[in-house]
Amino acid sequence: MGTEERKRREKEKRRELIIDAAEEVIRKKGFESMTMDDVAEETELSKGTLYLYFKNKSAIYLGLAERGSRLLNRRFAKVLTIDKPGLQLIRQMGEEYLDFVREQPIYFHAFIYYESIQDLEFLQSDPIAKRCEENARENHSYITRALQIGMQDGSIDDSYDAKQLAVMIWASSRGLVQVAYLKNSGHHSALLDDIELDIESMFKSFIHLLGEGMAKKE
Amino acid sequence: MGTEERKRREKEKRRELIIDAAEEVIRKKGFESMTMDDVAEETELSKGTLYLYFKNKSAIYLGLAERGSRLLNRRFAKVLTIDKPGLQLIRQMGEEYLDFVREQPIYFHAFIYYESIQDLEFLQSDPIAKRCEENARENHSYITRALQIGMQDGSIDDSYDAKQLAVMIWASSRGLVQVAYLKNSGHHSALLDDIELDIESMFKSFIHLLGEGMAKKE
Amino acid sequence: MGTEERKRREKEKRRELIIDAAEEVIRKKGFESMTMDDVAEETELSKGTLYLYFKNKSAIYLGLAERGSRLLNRRFAKVLTIDKPGLQLIRQMGEEYLDFVREQPIYFHAFIYYESIQDLEFLQSDPIAKRCEENARENHSYITRALQIGMQDGSIDDSYDAKQLAVMIWASSRGLVQVAYLKNSGHHSALLDDIELDIESMFKSFIHLLGEGMAKKE
Amino acid sequence: MGTEERKRREKEKRRELIIDAAEEVIRKKGFESMTMDDVAEETELSKGTLYLYFKNKSAIYLGLAERGSRLLNRRFAKVLTIDKPGLQLIRQMGEEYLDFVREQPIYFHAFIYYESIQDLEFLQSDPIAKRCEENARENHSYITRALQIGMQDGSIDDSYDAKQLAVMIWASSRGLVQVAYLKNSGHHSALLDDIELDIESMFKSFIHLLGEGMAKKE
DNA sequence: TATGAATGAGCCTTCATTCAT
DNA sequence: TATGAATGAAGGCTCATTCAT
């Protein structure tokens, strides 16, 4: 019977609804201020019920991170279908990343939360945590793929190791984007204003810089 | 008499001792888990006394961030005294940054905390918060200086705007370093292990990449 | 099913039990000295649970005031059923009031607390505060009724405005009674002892004085 | 030498200054919210010094009550010098009382505080508490005197006991005035507004009522 | 599966008072 | 007499989590 399967799917649906609610709450009150009561109220479920779907509050945050990384991967996957030189794909991914964070800063916050988890035991046993890990790998592989394409079409210097380069691009972009995220919240704005630098153009400039760095020199 | 001056210095000293204690506590229990009770016990002061030196718990975290940014600036300032091409100075600063975060991850966490503060009113009125802001500017100016040196000695492409470039370098390094920080805490290790990538060499590689990107092309 | 109704009633019951406990604590320790811990211990509930029934400590005090004013109203209502001239009813109400305060000084203290609340916003929004206000009005209307009866049966001078007179009687009795309350707590006793004045007879005397004042003159 | 005397006087002066400061603080922050820090800052003395002049915080409040009762007595004493029938004097005292409370509600609050003190031991040993007691007696004697005058000039019914009557007048006026005090703070205003009753006229009306009650009937 | 009442450890903060100088 | 740093008990309140129904 597919009855078990149906149950599983319904459970998954509920989980998604709870994460929806969490997003909504965070949007209203901020990430750290979200309480289980808030989520219960938003879902119109009882607090106890939440614990049937999520082991604890952390798991909800984790659920957000998982969803976020899934959505981001979807964007990256789509970029890979475009028929352009590898370097262009990398640039496109950068744009996607920036857009994603600006549109859905909650997920970015959730990523940071996920990364702050120390409990290794938990990270390796919890299924959602594992899915986050998988998504991170997938994400990494998309970037790697784009780099490999670039190395083949000659737009990217093939003396680099693609996988390593991917990590670097990912990590450094993350830094840039975090600044963008901060700027949105008014931080460092004085400094950034001084330089007459808007995020958009800075990010473009950075991608250009990276591009120069990894472009093939003849 | 400098009696008033002496008092002021002693007060400052106490403040430093309390921050020392906070560091110690965080080292033992983690950043978020630090409580005022912990700090009181570590200092061997009463809880009430802490509030004579710090308005609230936040202020202690801020004190950490201030100290951290001060220490980092000291390192950067020292780099500027070295007689080498600008590009080398930038590389050296990168190394310093990485070392700093690895040796004293607490400060990095404090930076993140500082940046997470939303209360603009507070940021602009609190003297320590203001010093943090100043330190950030100073930090930025060290990087800018190194870049300008490089542009003059021909090691760095002078078609970039030095100040903008400084922000990009700072922000992207931040991203890299954050990964280093995560790795220290066991995170993402699976991914990074796969790539047989240690932070050290990744960072070097990244600096090289940036270097290529901003190197003067004839 | 009346299951929801039953729940509501049980919740109300719990509230009453908590107020009972508060009374007991105040009896032992005094009004201002009552702490939430005390109440929790007395109720044999956890501190957290108290906050399920009362928003904060203030709300418990308010609950006391509400209960007190309700009980007092019950006494006044009963007086109105007696078949006697209006002036006699007023006297009887006076007696009731005095008895009430002497038997349950806690409520009197709670009234004073209630009256000391400044936060208008709160007074108008909190349901219990509103009920206190209503009870005060009801109380006032009982006195007014008695006066009107007296004016009709000729025992009270009808050149006064009944409502205004009611306020005066209420307010002045309040003053007398407060003295009684003080005396119970050993205050001013020297002065009052000198005058060989016990509360009982002073109050009677006062009511007589008022009675003379408002009695119809031909 | 009068050096000791001078010292005593200077000490008294300091005490007065501290009470001045307390008044100022209460005016700004409210009675219960006054802290020793506030007073220290306002006086520009150190907190420790306050304790050289006042045994504890209670003693400052008590000092306020003492000063208040002294000031009130001064007003009552002046009334007694007027050449009018006793009943008029009583009325005048009522007016004075009302004015006093409206102009200086702080003292009224201090009276209430004084009366709330339970510690009999303290009341009988502390010199300021004793002076409060004396002032209360003095106050009572002024009212009594006015009544006696009225009984002699025929304006007041001499079948009452003057001393007892004085207590009643004092206590009931206190009640009225407390309502005035409440009204100022926005309380019960709905009720009182309904009755279109302003304090001024209510108080007048009350004094008239009392006057009728104690007027000599032939 | 769903509920929601109950828990209770834990946290930050305040403030009257003391005491060494 | 004056200081003001230090104290430390106390207090109100929050919130993730559990469990009997």
Short mmCIF file of C-alpha atoms (C1' of nucleotides) in Angstrom, two decimals, chain C residues 7 14 45-49 52-53, chain E residues 3-11:
data_model
loop_
_atom_site.label_atom_id
_atom_site.label_comp_id
_atom_site.label_asym_id
_atom_site.label_seq_id
_atom_site.Cartn_x
_atom_site.Cartn_y
_atom_site.Cartn_z
CA LYS C 7 -11.61 24.68 30.57
CA ARG C 14 -6.64 28.31 39.11
CA LEU C 45 3.15 25.58 41.30
CA SER C 46 6.27 26.49 39.42
CA LYS C 47 7.11 30.10 38.92
CA GLY C 48 6.65 29.73 35.19
CA THR C 49 3.13 28.50 35.66
CA LEU C 52 0.46 31.44 32.44
CA TYR C 53 -2.27 32.89 34.58
"C1'" DT E 3 -2.79 19.17 22.79
"C1'" DG E 4 -1.37 22.79 26.00
"C1'" DA E 5 -0.59 23.05 30.84
"C1'" DA E 6 3.30 22.68 33.57
"C1'" DT E 7 7.97 22.93 34.34
"C1'" DG E 8 12.27 25.02 36.32
"C1'" DA E 9 16.67 26.16 35.36
"C1'" DG E 10 18.68 30.15 34.16
"C1'" DC E 11 19.39 34.88 32.97
#
